[in-house]
Amino acid sequence: MLEIKASETVKEGSIFGQITQMDHEQLVICHDEATGLKALIGIHNTTLGPALGGTRMWPYATEEEAITDVLRLSRGMTFKNALAGLNLGGGKAVIIGDPKLKNEAFLRRFGRFVQSLGGRYVTAEDVNMKTSDMEYIGMETKHVTGLPEIKGGGGDPSPVTAFGTYMGMKAAANKAFGSDSLEGKKICVQGVGQVGQYLIKHLVKEGAEVMITDIFEDKLKSVAKETGAVAIDPNVIYDLDMDIYAPCALGATINDETIDRLKCAVIAGGANNQLKDEAKHGQILLEKGIIYAPDFLINAGGVINVGAEYFGGYNRDIVYKQTEKIYDTCLSILNKSENEQIPAQQAAIAAAKERIEAIGRVKLPF
Ligand code: NAD
């Protein structure tokens, strides 16, 4: 019989082309006519354990956009979970459509699809999904986490994410200034949402000079009043004189337009995918001498929280102890970046891959 090599059947840009390039195990397409559900589940790597990552609901303009997003996000979860020391692989789901489509039947149907994977994928909240949505999904599958506290879950992961981000920021400050004290440091937090608000409180408590910004003026004013931080116009942030820039809003804020304007010594924030082009902008930051704390490393507090809930016996003190370790991991990654003269993001991905490979070898084939 003629043997066909996998690489010969793969076209660049096709679904199999993308999966091969990013090294995914599985991409699941879920469809239900009755509820209007259209979802994709990406399972990137399950060497360390079940693939855990949230479900995002978004009105993607094209199917291609949704596929690219689920593949990129699930790959990111593999590295995040590995570097956080979790025994979890990387996965993510996207539901295509207006979040207003969500109702009990819609979410329970999605729960059925998650259940059909037999635990290879574990879901949780992400953009446009709430803890209450997880309750409906949880009626059809046990492979769901991030439930409300009242239902025995770990509750809102944002304070834990913010604490981990704070730990990562202190480690980066140690590297840049020779001390991890943030007292008197000029720090600008972009985005006063769930993560940003908790982070601001840690920084103010430590005596930092905190500036904050958001596109919603009312919210910005009210957080400034509550915390004592100084409100800044969102359009001037990239030109500000500051020691630390903390992106806590959307991704890709470090890009061709902003990178030369940034005058900070450190970038450390909770937002996902801060570098628009991972390789290019990571390299420019290295050359400019800006210490960059990789986002997926320092914002892992949330997944540490939902992971602890999934494995059972949830204990918030243990979750915070584990999240505190982000400080040491971040410092060792920044040292690796300096010693090997490679961007911090690249050093972090390499360390995550090393752990996956080492643990993969621990398992006996039979
Ligand atoms: P959120 O929606 O509560 O807050 C985001 C805030 O950013 C909002 O107040 C929004 O108005 C503001 N914003 C949007 N665009 C802006 C702009 N151009 N300039 C200034 N402000 C802007 O979201 P969140 O849960 O706080 O998450 C923030 C980031 O952290 C996201 O990138 C998210 O993916 C990431 N993250 C969150 C968690 C978590 O536990 N919530 C975990 C890991 C990563």
mmCIF file of C-alpha atoms and ligand atoms in Angstrom:
data_model
loop_
_atom_site.group_PDB
_atom_site.id
_atom_site.type_symbol
_atom_site.label_atom_id
_atom_site.label_comp_id
_atom_site.label_asym_id
_atom_site.label_seq_id
_atom_site.Cartn_x
_atom_site.Cartn_y
_atom_site.Cartn_z
ATOM 1 C CA MET A 1 0.000 0.000 0.000
ATOM 2 C CA LEU A 2 1.193 3.514 -0.794
ATOM 3 C CA GLU A 3 2.288 5.250 2.359
ATOM 4 C CA ILE A 4 1.326 8.925 2.631
ATOM 5 C CA LYS A 5 3.379 11.009 5.039
ATOM 6 C CA ALA A 6 1.307 13.454 7.146
ATOM 7 C CA SER A 7 3.414 16.397 5.944
ATOM 8 C CA GLU A 8 2.530 15.647 2.297
ATOM 9 C CA THR A 9 -1.201 16.023 2.974
ATOM 10 C CA VAL A 10 -0.865 19.347 4.765
ATOM 11 C CA LYS A 11 -1.330 22.675 2.976
ATOM 12 C CA GLU A 12 -0.006 25.884 4.506
ATOM 13 C CA GLY A 13 -2.858 27.958 5.992
ATOM 14 C CA SER A 14 -5.316 25.028 5.925
ATOM 15 C CA ILE A 15 -6.736 23.673 9.205
ATOM 16 C CA PHE A 16 -4.302 20.765 9.220
ATOM 17 C CA GLY A 17 -1.558 23.178 8.170
ATOM 18 C CA GLN A 18 -2.219 25.354 11.230
ATOM 19 C CA ILE A 19 -2.558 22.394 13.577
ATOM 20 C CA THR A 20 0.691 20.915 12.320
ATOM 21 C CA GLN A 21 2.494 24.228 12.628
ATOM 22 C CA MET A 22 1.284 24.844 16.193
ATOM 23 C CA ASP A 23 1.462 21.181 17.176
ATOM 24 C CA HIS A 24 -2.119 20.563 18.364
ATOM 25 C CA GLU A 25 -3.529 17.193 19.308
ATOM 26 C CA GLN A 26 -7.172 17.828 18.450
ATOM 27 C CA LEU A 27 -9.661 20.380 17.167
ATOM 28 C CA VAL A 28 -13.316 19.600 17.826
ATOM 29 C CA ILE A 29 -16.179 21.203 15.897
ATOM 30 C CA CYS A 30 -19.494 21.325 17.760
ATOM 31 C CA HIS A 31 -22.791 22.182 16.093
ATOM 32 C CA ASP A 32 -26.399 22.121 17.234
ATOM 33 C CA GLU A 33 -29.152 23.370 14.948
ATOM 34 C CA ALA A 34 -31.854 23.573 17.619
ATOM 35 C CA THR A 35 -30.013 25.928 19.976
ATOM 36 C CA GLY A 36 -27.850 27.629 17.338
ATOM 37 C CA LEU A 37 -24.668 26.502 19.051
ATOM 38 C CA LYS A 38 -21.473 26.703 17.008
ATOM 39 C CA ALA A 39 -18.333 26.006 19.014
ATOM 40 C CA LEU A 40 -14.738 24.910 18.596
ATOM 41 C CA ILE A 41 -12.659 23.151 21.226
ATOM 42 C CA GLY A 42 -8.898 23.182 20.794
ATOM 43 C CA ILE A 43 -6.803 20.631 22.665
ATOM 44 C CA HIS A 44 -3.168 21.538 22.275
ATOM 45 C CA ASN A 45 -1.180 19.229 24.537
ATOM 46 C CA THR A 46 -2.225 16.788 27.275
ATOM 47 C CA THR A 47 1.205 15.512 28.349
ATOM 48 C CA LEU A 48 0.861 17.052 31.816
ATOM 49 C CA GLY A 49 -2.832 16.297 32.331
ATOM 50 C CA PRO A 50 -6.307 17.224 31.073
ATOM 51 C CA ALA A 51 -6.344 20.306 28.841
ATOM 52 C CA LEU A 52 -7.747 23.156 30.934
ATOM 53 C CA GLY A 53 -8.702 26.559 29.566
ATOM 54 C CA GLY A 54 -11.742 28.803 29.502
ATOM 55 C CA THR A 55 -14.519 29.189 26.965
ATOM 56 C CA ARG A 56 -14.744 32.515 25.142
ATOM 57 C CA MET A 57 -17.918 33.649 23.386
ATOM 58 C CA TRP A 58 -17.376 36.167 20.595
ATOM 59 C CA PRO A 59 -19.187 37.229 17.390
ATOM 60 C CA TYR A 60 -16.257 36.280 15.142
ATOM 61 C CA ALA A 61 -16.592 37.800 11.660
ATOM 62 C CA THR A 62 -15.352 34.599 9.977
ATOM 63 C CA GLU A 63 -14.863 30.931 10.841
ATOM 64 C CA GLU A 64 -11.153 31.317 10.058
ATOM 65 C CA GLU A 65 -10.872 33.994 12.751
ATOM 66 C CA ALA A 66 -12.479 31.678 15.324
ATOM 67 C CA ILE A 67 -10.236 28.753 14.346
ATOM 68 C CA THR A 68 -7.092 30.879 14.583
ATOM 69 C CA ASP A 69 -8.196 32.213 17.974
ATOM 70 C CA VAL A 70 -8.966 28.817 19.511
ATOM 71 C CA LEU A 71 -5.680 27.352 18.237
ATOM 72 C CA ARG A 72 -3.597 30.304 19.465
ATOM 73 C CA LEU A 73 -5.336 30.467 22.840
ATOM 74 C CA SER A 74 -5.172 26.711 23.540
ATOM 75 C CA ARG A 75 -1.446 26.673 22.710
ATOM 76 C CA GLY A 76 -0.943 29.560 25.129
ATOM 77 C CA MET A 77 -2.690 27.583 27.878
ATOM 78 C CA THR A 78 -0.233 24.694 27.456
ATOM 79 C CA PHE A 79 2.676 27.020 28.279
ATOM 80 C CA LYS A 80 0.811 28.897 31.017
ATOM 81 C CA ASN A 81 -0.237 25.723 32.840
ATOM 82 C CA ALA A 82 3.191 24.107 32.459
ATOM 83 C CA LEU A 83 5.079 27.101 33.804
ATOM 84 C CA ALA A 84 2.667 27.495 36.722
ATOM 85 C CA GLY A 85 3.696 23.984 37.789
ATOM 86 C CA LEU A 86 0.195 22.593 37.222
ATOM 87 C CA ASN A 87 -0.488 19.031 36.160
ATOM 88 C CA LEU A 88 -2.714 20.310 33.393
ATOM 89 C CA GLY A 89 -2.420 20.473 29.643
ATOM 90 C CA GLY A 90 -3.537 23.307 27.393
ATOM 91 C CA GLY A 91 -6.950 23.736 25.828
ATOM 92 C CA LYS A 92 -9.523 26.403 25.100
ATOM 93 C CA ALA A 93 -12.988 26.678 23.577
ATOM 94 C CA VAL A 94 -14.623 29.408 21.535
ATOM 95 C CA ILE A 95 -18.333 29.774 20.918
ATOM 96 C CA ILE A 96 -19.133 31.726 17.754
ATOM 97 C CA GLY A 97 -21.963 34.237 18.105
ATOM 98 C CA ASP A 98 -23.541 37.096 19.991
ATOM 99 C CA PRO A 99 -23.382 36.467 23.772
ATOM 100 C CA LYS A 100 -27.134 37.287 23.828
ATOM 101 C CA LEU A 101 -27.695 33.828 22.214
ATOM 102 C CA LYS A 102 -26.808 32.162 25.519
ATOM 103 C CA ASN A 103 -29.598 30.449 27.409
ATOM 104 C CA GLU A 104 -29.963 27.330 29.526
ATOM 105 C CA ALA A 105 -30.402 24.872 26.634
ATOM 106 C CA PHE A 106 -27.578 26.454 24.617
ATOM 107 C CA LEU A 107 -25.108 26.222 27.503
ATOM 108 C CA ARG A 108 -26.186 22.713 28.518
ATOM 109 C CA ARG A 109 -25.743 21.543 24.911
ATOM 110 C CA PHE A 110 -22.215 22.936 25.030
ATOM 111 C CA GLY A 111 -21.736 21.068 28.340
ATOM 112 C CA ARG A 112 -22.720 17.831 26.545
ATOM 113 C CA PHE A 113 -19.974 18.395 23.972
ATOM 114 C CA VAL A 114 -17.423 18.981 26.738
ATOM 115 C CA GLN A 115 -18.606 15.785 28.446
ATOM 116 C CA SER A 116 -18.273 13.824 25.194
ATOM 117 C CA LEU A 117 -14.502 14.370 25.374
ATOM 118 C CA GLY A 118 -14.389 12.292 28.551
ATOM 119 C CA GLY A 119 -12.229 14.718 30.538
ATOM 120 C CA ARG A 120 -9.577 15.442 27.898
ATOM 121 C CA TYR A 121 -10.813 19.055 28.029
ATOM 122 C CA VAL A 122 -11.903 20.965 31.144
ATOM 123 C CA THR A 123 -13.695 24.280 30.683
ATOM 124 C CA ALA A 124 -13.980 27.491 32.745
ATOM 125 C CA GLU A 125 -14.926 31.185 32.236
ATOM 126 C CA ASP A 126 -13.326 33.514 29.744
ATOM 127 C CA VAL A 127 -14.498 36.591 27.836
ATOM 128 C CA ASN A 128 -18.334 36.904 27.861
ATOM 129 C CA MET A 129 -18.784 33.817 30.073
ATOM 130 C CA LYS A 130 -19.739 34.076 33.736
ATOM 131 C CA THR A 131 -19.692 31.766 36.746
ATOM 132 C CA SER A 132 -23.472 31.409 36.359
ATOM 133 C CA ASP A 133 -22.929 30.077 32.790
ATOM 134 C CA MET A 134 -20.579 27.456 34.256
ATOM 135 C CA GLU A 135 -23.446 26.273 36.450
ATOM 136 C CA TYR A 136 -25.558 25.412 33.382
ATOM 137 C CA ILE A 137 -22.594 23.766 31.640
ATOM 138 C CA GLY A 138 -21.964 21.837 34.862
ATOM 139 C CA MET A 139 -25.447 20.300 34.674
ATOM 140 C CA GLU A 140 -24.205 18.224 31.724
ATOM 141 C CA THR A 141 -20.518 17.688 32.494
ATOM 142 C CA LYS A 142 -18.274 17.260 35.486
ATOM 143 C CA HIS A 143 -15.357 18.668 33.503
ATOM 144 C CA VAL A 144 -16.056 22.289 34.372
ATOM 145 C CA THR A 145 -14.463 24.589 36.928
ATOM 146 C CA GLY A 146 -14.794 28.224 38.048
ATOM 147 C CA LEU A 147 -18.146 27.690 39.734
ATOM 148 C CA PRO A 148 -19.536 30.259 42.210
ATOM 149 C CA GLU A 149 -18.431 29.879 45.856
ATOM 150 C CA ILE A 150 -22.010 29.189 46.889
ATOM 151 C CA LYS A 151 -21.893 26.083 44.647
ATOM 152 C CA GLY A 152 -18.635 24.872 46.206
ATOM 153 C CA GLY A 153 -16.408 26.584 43.638
ATOM 154 C CA GLY A 154 -13.392 28.850 44.091
ATOM 155 C CA GLY A 155 -15.295 31.989 43.055
ATOM 156 C CA ASP A 156 -13.868 34.974 41.190
ATOM 157 C CA PRO A 157 -10.286 34.221 40.029
ATOM 158 C CA SER A 158 -9.423 37.922 39.403
ATOM 159 C CA PRO A 159 -7.964 38.719 42.871
ATOM 160 C CA VAL A 160 -5.649 35.714 42.531
ATOM 161 C CA THR A 161 -4.655 36.779 39.002
ATOM 162 C CA ALA A 162 -3.891 40.273 40.335
ATOM 163 C CA PHE A 163 -1.810 38.879 43.219
ATOM 164 C CA GLY A 164 0.273 36.754 40.815
ATOM 165 C CA THR A 165 0.750 39.767 38.542
ATOM 166 C CA TYR A 166 1.922 41.780 41.564
ATOM 167 C CA MET A 167 4.440 39.021 42.430
ATOM 168 C CA GLY A 168 5.714 38.982 38.827
ATOM 169 C CA MET A 169 6.003 42.771 38.824
ATOM 170 C CA LYS A 170 8.089 42.694 42.017
ATOM 171 C CA ALA A 171 10.419 40.087 40.508
ATOM 172 C CA ALA A 172 10.824 42.236 37.378
ATOM 173 C CA ALA A 173 11.498 45.299 39.571
ATOM 174 C CA ASN A 174 14.176 43.315 41.401
ATOM 175 C CA LYS A 175 15.845 42.577 38.072
ATOM 176 C CA ALA A 176 15.560 46.163 36.778
ATOM 177 C CA PHE A 177 16.248 48.218 39.909
ATOM 178 C CA GLY A 178 18.135 45.799 42.188
ATOM 179 C CA SER A 179 15.291 45.797 44.745
ATOM 180 C CA ASP A 180 11.772 44.444 44.602
ATOM 181 C CA SER A 181 10.357 47.345 46.584
ATOM 182 C CA LEU A 182 7.779 49.278 44.590
ATOM 183 C CA GLU A 183 7.724 52.180 47.052
ATOM 184 C CA GLY A 184 7.947 55.472 45.173
ATOM 185 C CA LYS A 185 7.960 53.772 41.775
ATOM 186 C CA LYS A 186 5.856 55.456 39.079
ATOM 187 C CA ILE A 187 3.507 52.720 37.853
ATOM 188 C CA CYS A 188 0.785 53.105 35.249
ATOM 189 C CA VAL A 189 -2.024 50.538 35.244
ATOM 190 C CA GLN A 190 -3.932 50.448 31.932
ATOM 191 C CA GLY A 191 -7.462 49.110 32.497
ATOM 192 C CA VAL A 192 -9.260 49.322 35.832
ATOM 193 C CA GLY A 193 -11.341 46.170 35.366
ATOM 194 C CA GLN A 194 -11.415 43.062 37.530
ATOM 195 C CA VAL A 195 -7.656 42.427 37.534
ATOM 196 C CA GLY A 196 -6.571 46.075 37.347
ATOM 197 C CA GLN A 197 -8.580 47.134 40.404
ATOM 198 C CA TYR A 198 -7.110 44.450 42.662
ATOM 199 C CA LEU A 199 -3.583 45.131 41.362
ATOM 200 C CA ILE A 200 -3.924 48.883 42.045
ATOM 201 C CA LYS A 201 -4.770 48.137 45.688
ATOM 202 C CA HIS A 202 -1.557 46.089 46.165
ATOM 203 C CA LEU A 203 0.515 48.864 44.568
ATOM 204 C CA VAL A 204 -1.047 51.714 46.549
ATOM 205 C CA LYS A 205 -0.578 49.721 49.778
ATOM 206 C CA GLU A 206 3.127 49.346 49.008
ATOM 207 C CA GLY A 207 3.556 53.105 48.526
ATOM 208 C CA ALA A 208 3.943 53.219 44.745
ATOM 209 C CA GLU A 209 3.012 56.376 42.800
ATOM 210 C CA VAL A 210 0.114 54.834 40.894
ATOM 211 C CA MET A 211 -1.397 56.306 37.736
ATOM 212 C CA ILE A 212 -4.427 54.621 36.193
ATOM 213 C CA THR A 213 -6.337 54.803 32.956
ATOM 214 C CA ASP A 214 -9.454 53.341 31.313
ATOM 215 C CA ILE A 215 -11.692 54.095 28.342
ATOM 216 C CA PHE A 216 -14.697 54.407 30.689
ATOM 217 C CA GLU A 217 -14.319 57.767 32.394
ATOM 218 C CA ASP A 218 -16.875 57.175 35.174
ATOM 219 C CA LYS A 219 -15.264 53.895 36.170
ATOM 220 C CA LEU A 220 -11.820 55.512 36.061
ATOM 221 C CA LYS A 221 -12.898 58.397 38.303
ATOM 222 C CA SER A 222 -14.564 56.113 40.809
ATOM 223 C CA VAL A 223 -11.502 53.793 41.099
ATOM 224 C CA ALA A 224 -9.227 56.845 41.434
ATOM 225 C CA LYS A 225 -11.421 58.171 44.249
ATOM 226 C CA GLU A 226 -11.552 54.812 46.020
ATOM 227 C CA THR A 227 -7.821 54.008 45.806
ATOM 228 C CA GLY A 228 -6.116 57.430 45.749
ATOM 229 C CA ALA A 229 -4.442 56.637 42.399
ATOM 230 C CA VAL A 230 -4.139 59.424 39.796
ATOM 231 C CA ALA A 231 -6.458 59.165 36.750
ATOM 232 C CA ILE A 232 -4.778 59.645 33.349
ATOM 233 C CA ASP A 233 -6.218 60.130 29.852
ATOM 234 C CA PRO A 234 -6.041 56.740 28.011
ATOM 235 C CA ASN A 235 -4.516 58.421 24.923
ATOM 236 C CA VAL A 236 -1.358 59.694 26.659
ATOM 237 C CA ILE A 237 -0.277 56.512 28.435
ATOM 238 C CA TYR A 238 2.376 55.435 25.906
ATOM 239 C CA ASP A 239 4.215 58.760 26.201
ATOM 240 C CA LEU A 240 4.217 58.979 29.992
ATOM 241 C CA ASP A 241 7.316 59.145 32.107
ATOM 242 C CA MET A 242 6.974 55.982 34.219
ATOM 243 C CA ASP A 243 9.062 53.194 35.773
ATOM 244 C CA ILE A 244 6.582 50.391 35.181
ATOM 245 C CA TYR A 245 3.856 49.950 32.574
ATOM 246 C CA ALA A 246 1.160 47.467 33.650
ATOM 247 C CA PRO A 247 -1.164 46.463 30.768
ATOM 248 C CA CYS A 248 -4.386 45.158 32.308
ATOM 249 C CA ALA A 249 -6.868 45.821 29.484
ATOM 250 C CA LEU A 250 -6.659 44.253 26.053
ATOM 251 C CA GLY A 251 -3.865 42.390 24.270
ATOM 252 C CA ALA A 252 -1.405 43.605 21.605
ATOM 253 C CA THR A 253 -0.737 47.000 23.240
ATOM 254 C CA ILE A 254 2.999 46.508 22.628
ATOM 255 C CA ASN A 255 3.124 46.976 18.874
ATOM 256 C CA ASP A 256 4.832 48.909 16.066
ATOM 257 C CA GLU A 257 3.031 52.139 17.020
ATOM 258 C CA THR A 258 3.710 52.040 20.777
ATOM 259 C CA ILE A 259 7.032 50.266 21.313
ATOM 260 C CA ASP A 260 9.290 53.239 20.552
ATOM 261 C CA ARG A 261 7.189 55.602 22.634
ATOM 262 C CA LEU A 262 7.359 53.541 25.829
ATOM 263 C CA LYS A 263 9.814 55.085 28.288
ATOM 264 C CA CYS A 264 9.473 52.579 31.130
ATOM 265 C CA ALA A 265 12.121 50.222 32.573
ATOM 266 C CA VAL A 266 9.664 47.369 33.233
ATOM 267 C CA ILE A 267 6.509 45.990 31.614
ATOM 268 C CA ALA A 268 4.459 43.742 33.887
ATOM 269 C CA GLY A 269 0.696 43.398 33.698
ATOM 270 C CA GLY A 270 -2.197 40.957 33.719
ATOM 271 C CA ALA A 271 -3.482 41.289 30.120
ATOM 272 C CA ASN A 272 -3.154 38.292 27.804
ATOM 273 C CA ASN A 273 -1.058 38.411 24.608
ATOM 274 C CA GLN A 274 0.527 41.824 25.258
ATOM 275 C CA LEU A 275 3.095 41.527 22.454
ATOM 276 C CA LYS A 276 1.400 41.989 19.083
ATOM 277 C CA ASP A 277 4.159 40.026 17.368
ATOM 278 C CA GLU A 278 5.729 37.715 19.944
ATOM 279 C CA ALA A 279 9.086 37.249 18.179
ATOM 280 C CA LYS A 280 9.560 40.771 16.777
ATOM 281 C CA HIS A 281 8.382 42.860 19.733
ATOM 282 C CA GLY A 282 9.980 40.544 22.309
ATOM 283 C CA GLN A 283 13.325 41.042 20.560
ATOM 284 C CA ILE A 284 12.917 44.858 20.406
ATOM 285 C CA LEU A 285 12.190 45.009 24.157
ATOM 286 C CA LEU A 286 15.338 42.982 24.816
ATOM 287 C CA GLU A 287 17.408 45.352 22.656
ATOM 288 C CA LYS A 288 15.901 48.424 24.343
ATOM 289 C CA GLY A 289 16.774 46.961 27.766
ATOM 290 C CA ILE A 290 13.139 46.976 28.942
ATOM 291 C CA ILE A 291 12.495 44.146 31.410
ATOM 292 C CA TYR A 292 9.394 42.300 30.215
ATOM 293 C CA ALA A 293 7.620 39.926 32.613
ATOM 294 C CA PRO A 294 5.921 37.411 30.250
ATOM 295 C CA ASP A 295 2.144 37.829 30.501
ATOM 296 C CA PHE A 296 1.204 34.140 30.513
ATOM 297 C CA LEU A 297 3.658 33.525 33.340
ATOM 298 C CA ILE A 298 2.578 36.321 35.690
ATOM 299 C CA ASN A 299 -1.194 36.197 35.045
ATOM 300 C CA ALA A 300 -1.423 32.465 35.891
ATOM 301 C CA GLY A 301 -3.050 33.067 39.314
ATOM 302 C CA GLY A 302 -6.518 32.648 37.801
ATOM 303 C CA VAL A 303 -5.781 29.237 36.309
ATOM 304 C CA ILE A 304 -4.034 28.150 39.521
ATOM 305 C CA ASN A 305 -7.315 29.020 41.265
ATOM 306 C CA VAL A 306 -9.636 27.153 38.860
ATOM 307 C CA GLY A 307 -7.189 24.232 38.613
ATOM 308 C CA ALA A 308 -7.255 23.821 42.402
ATOM 309 C CA GLU A 309 -11.053 23.793 42.295
ATOM 310 C CA TYR A 310 -11.088 21.117 39.565
ATOM 311 C CA PHE A 311 -8.794 18.745 41.466
ATOM 312 C CA GLY A 312 -10.970 19.081 44.592
ATOM 313 C CA GLY A 313 -10.343 20.064 48.214
ATOM 314 C CA TYR A 314 -10.110 23.763 47.255
ATOM 315 C CA ASN A 315 -8.119 25.801 49.775
ATOM 316 C CA ARG A 316 -7.594 29.523 49.125
ATOM 317 C CA ASP A 317 -4.440 29.741 51.314
ATOM 318 C CA ILE A 318 -2.773 26.974 49.301
ATOM 319 C CA VAL A 319 -3.821 28.699 46.068
ATOM 320 C CA TYR A 320 -2.170 31.958 47.225
ATOM 321 C CA LYS A 321 0.999 30.102 48.328
ATOM 322 C CA GLN A 322 1.253 28.501 44.894
ATOM 323 C CA THR A 323 0.596 31.832 43.180
ATOM 324 C CA GLU A 324 3.333 33.490 45.268
ATOM 325 C CA LYS A 325 5.842 31.193 43.517
ATOM 326 C CA ILE A 326 5.331 33.264 40.347
ATOM 327 C CA TYR A 327 7.936 35.625 41.896
ATOM 328 C CA ASP A 328 10.714 32.973 41.832
ATOM 329 C CA THR A 329 9.713 31.584 38.446
ATOM 330 C CA CYS A 330 9.650 35.070 36.930
ATOM 331 C CA LEU A 331 13.073 35.939 38.349
ATOM 332 C CA SER A 332 14.596 32.722 37.011
ATOM 333 C CA ILE A 333 13.082 33.357 33.550
ATOM 334 C CA LEU A 334 14.404 36.934 33.519
ATOM 335 C CA ASN A 335 17.869 35.637 34.509
ATOM 336 C CA LYS A 336 17.702 33.057 31.719
ATOM 337 C CA SER A 337 16.717 35.825 29.293
ATOM 338 C CA GLU A 338 19.712 37.925 30.370
ATOM 339 C CA ASN A 339 22.235 35.062 30.416
ATOM 340 C CA GLU A 340 21.222 33.676 27.039
ATOM 341 C CA GLN A 341 20.381 37.100 25.534
ATOM 342 C CA ILE A 342 16.987 35.875 24.361
ATOM 343 C CA PRO A 343 13.623 37.644 24.818
ATOM 344 C CA ALA A 344 11.917 36.830 28.136
ATOM 345 C CA GLN A 345 8.843 35.476 26.327
ATOM 346 C CA GLN A 346 11.047 33.032 24.408
ATOM 347 C CA ALA A 347 12.850 32.025 27.628
ATOM 348 C CA ALA A 348 9.484 31.363 29.315
ATOM 349 C CA ILE A 349 8.198 29.204 26.429
ATOM 350 C CA ALA A 350 11.466 27.240 26.412
ATOM 351 C CA ALA A 351 11.162 26.576 30.169
ATOM 352 C CA ALA A 352 7.541 25.433 29.748
ATOM 353 C CA LYS A 353 8.540 23.059 26.921
ATOM 354 C CA GLU A 354 11.409 21.683 29.027
ATOM 355 C CA ARG A 355 8.985 20.775 31.817
ATOM 356 C CA ILE A 356 6.533 19.139 29.388
ATOM 357 C CA GLU A 357 9.295 17.075 27.791
ATOM 358 C CA ALA A 358 10.806 16.028 31.131
ATOM 359 C CA ILE A 359 7.452 14.994 32.620
ATOM 360 C CA GLY A 360 6.509 13.275 29.362
ATOM 361 C CA ARG A 361 9.531 11.015 29.823
ATOM 362 C CA VAL A 362 8.538 10.150 33.411
ATOM 363 C CA LYS A 363 5.522 8.191 32.188
ATOM 364 C CA LEU A 364 6.204 4.569 31.287
ATOM 365 C CA PRO A 365 4.867 3.599 27.851
ATOM 366 C CA PHE A 366 2.768 0.822 29.383
HETATM 367 P P1 NAD B 1 -12.209 43.501 32.488
HETATM 368 O O1 NAD B 1 -13.036 43.491 31.258
HETATM 369 O O2 NAD B 1 -12.854 43.427 33.820
HETATM 370 O O3 NAD B 1 -11.278 44.812 32.500
HETATM 371 C C1 NAD B 1 -10.657 45.363 31.387
HETATM 372 C C2 NAD B 1 -10.690 46.882 31.529
HETATM 373 O O4 NAD B 1 -9.900 47.468 30.501
HETATM 374 C C3 NAD B 1 -12.086 47.482 31.393
HETATM 375 O O5 NAD B 1 -12.348 48.360 32.483
HETATM 376 C C4 NAD B 1 -12.029 48.238 30.067
HETATM 377 O O6 NAD B 1 -12.861 49.386 30.044
HETATM 378 C C5 NAD B 1 -10.562 48.633 30.008
HETATM 379 N N1 NAD B 1 -10.059 48.936 28.676
HETATM 380 C C6 NAD B 1 -10.375 48.348 27.494
HETATM 381 N N2 NAD B 1 -9.680 48.928 26.487
HETATM 382 C C7 NAD B 1 -8.907 49.886 27.058
HETATM 383 C C8 NAD B 1 -7.964 50.818 26.554
HETATM 384 N N3 NAD B 1 -7.675 50.886 25.237
HETATM 385 N N4 NAD B 1 -7.353 51.652 27.423
HETATM 386 C C9 NAD B 1 -7.622 51.605 28.732
HETATM 387 N N5 NAD B 1 -8.507 50.739 29.278
HETATM 388 C C10 NAD B 1 -9.143 49.897 28.451
HETATM 389 O O7 NAD B 1 -11.148 42.299 32.285
HETATM 390 P P2 NAD B 1 -10.242 41.601 33.385
HETATM 391 O O8 NAD B 1 -10.887 40.363 33.849
HETATM 392 O O9 NAD B 1 -9.760 42.617 34.387
HETATM 393 O O10 NAD B 1 -9.006 41.148 32.478
HETATM 394 C C11 NAD B 1 -8.047 42.097 32.046
HETATM 395 C C12 NAD B 1 -6.997 41.384 31.201
HETATM 396 O O11 NAD B 1 -6.396 40.348 31.971
HETATM 397 C C13 NAD B 1 -7.564 40.702 29.942
HETATM 398 O O12 NAD B 1 -6.605 40.772 28.922
HETATM 399 C C14 NAD B 1 -7.746 39.252 30.387
HETATM 400 O O13 NAD B 1 -7.699 38.360 29.285
HETATM 401 C C15 NAD B 1 -6.535 39.093 31.301
HETATM 402 N N6 NAD B 1 -6.685 38.018 32.302
HETATM 403 C C16 NAD B 1 -7.668 38.070 33.234
HETATM 404 C C17 NAD B 1 -7.775 37.057 34.203
HETATM 405 C C18 NAD B 1 -8.823 37.103 35.276
HETATM 406 O O14 NAD B 1 -8.705 36.345 36.253
HETATM 407 N N7 NAD B 1 -9.826 37.967 35.178
HETATM 408 C C19 NAD B 1 -6.871 35.975 34.175
HETATM 409 C C20 NAD B 1 -5.846 35.962 33.217
HETATM 410 C C21 NAD B 1 -5.760 36.995 32.291
#
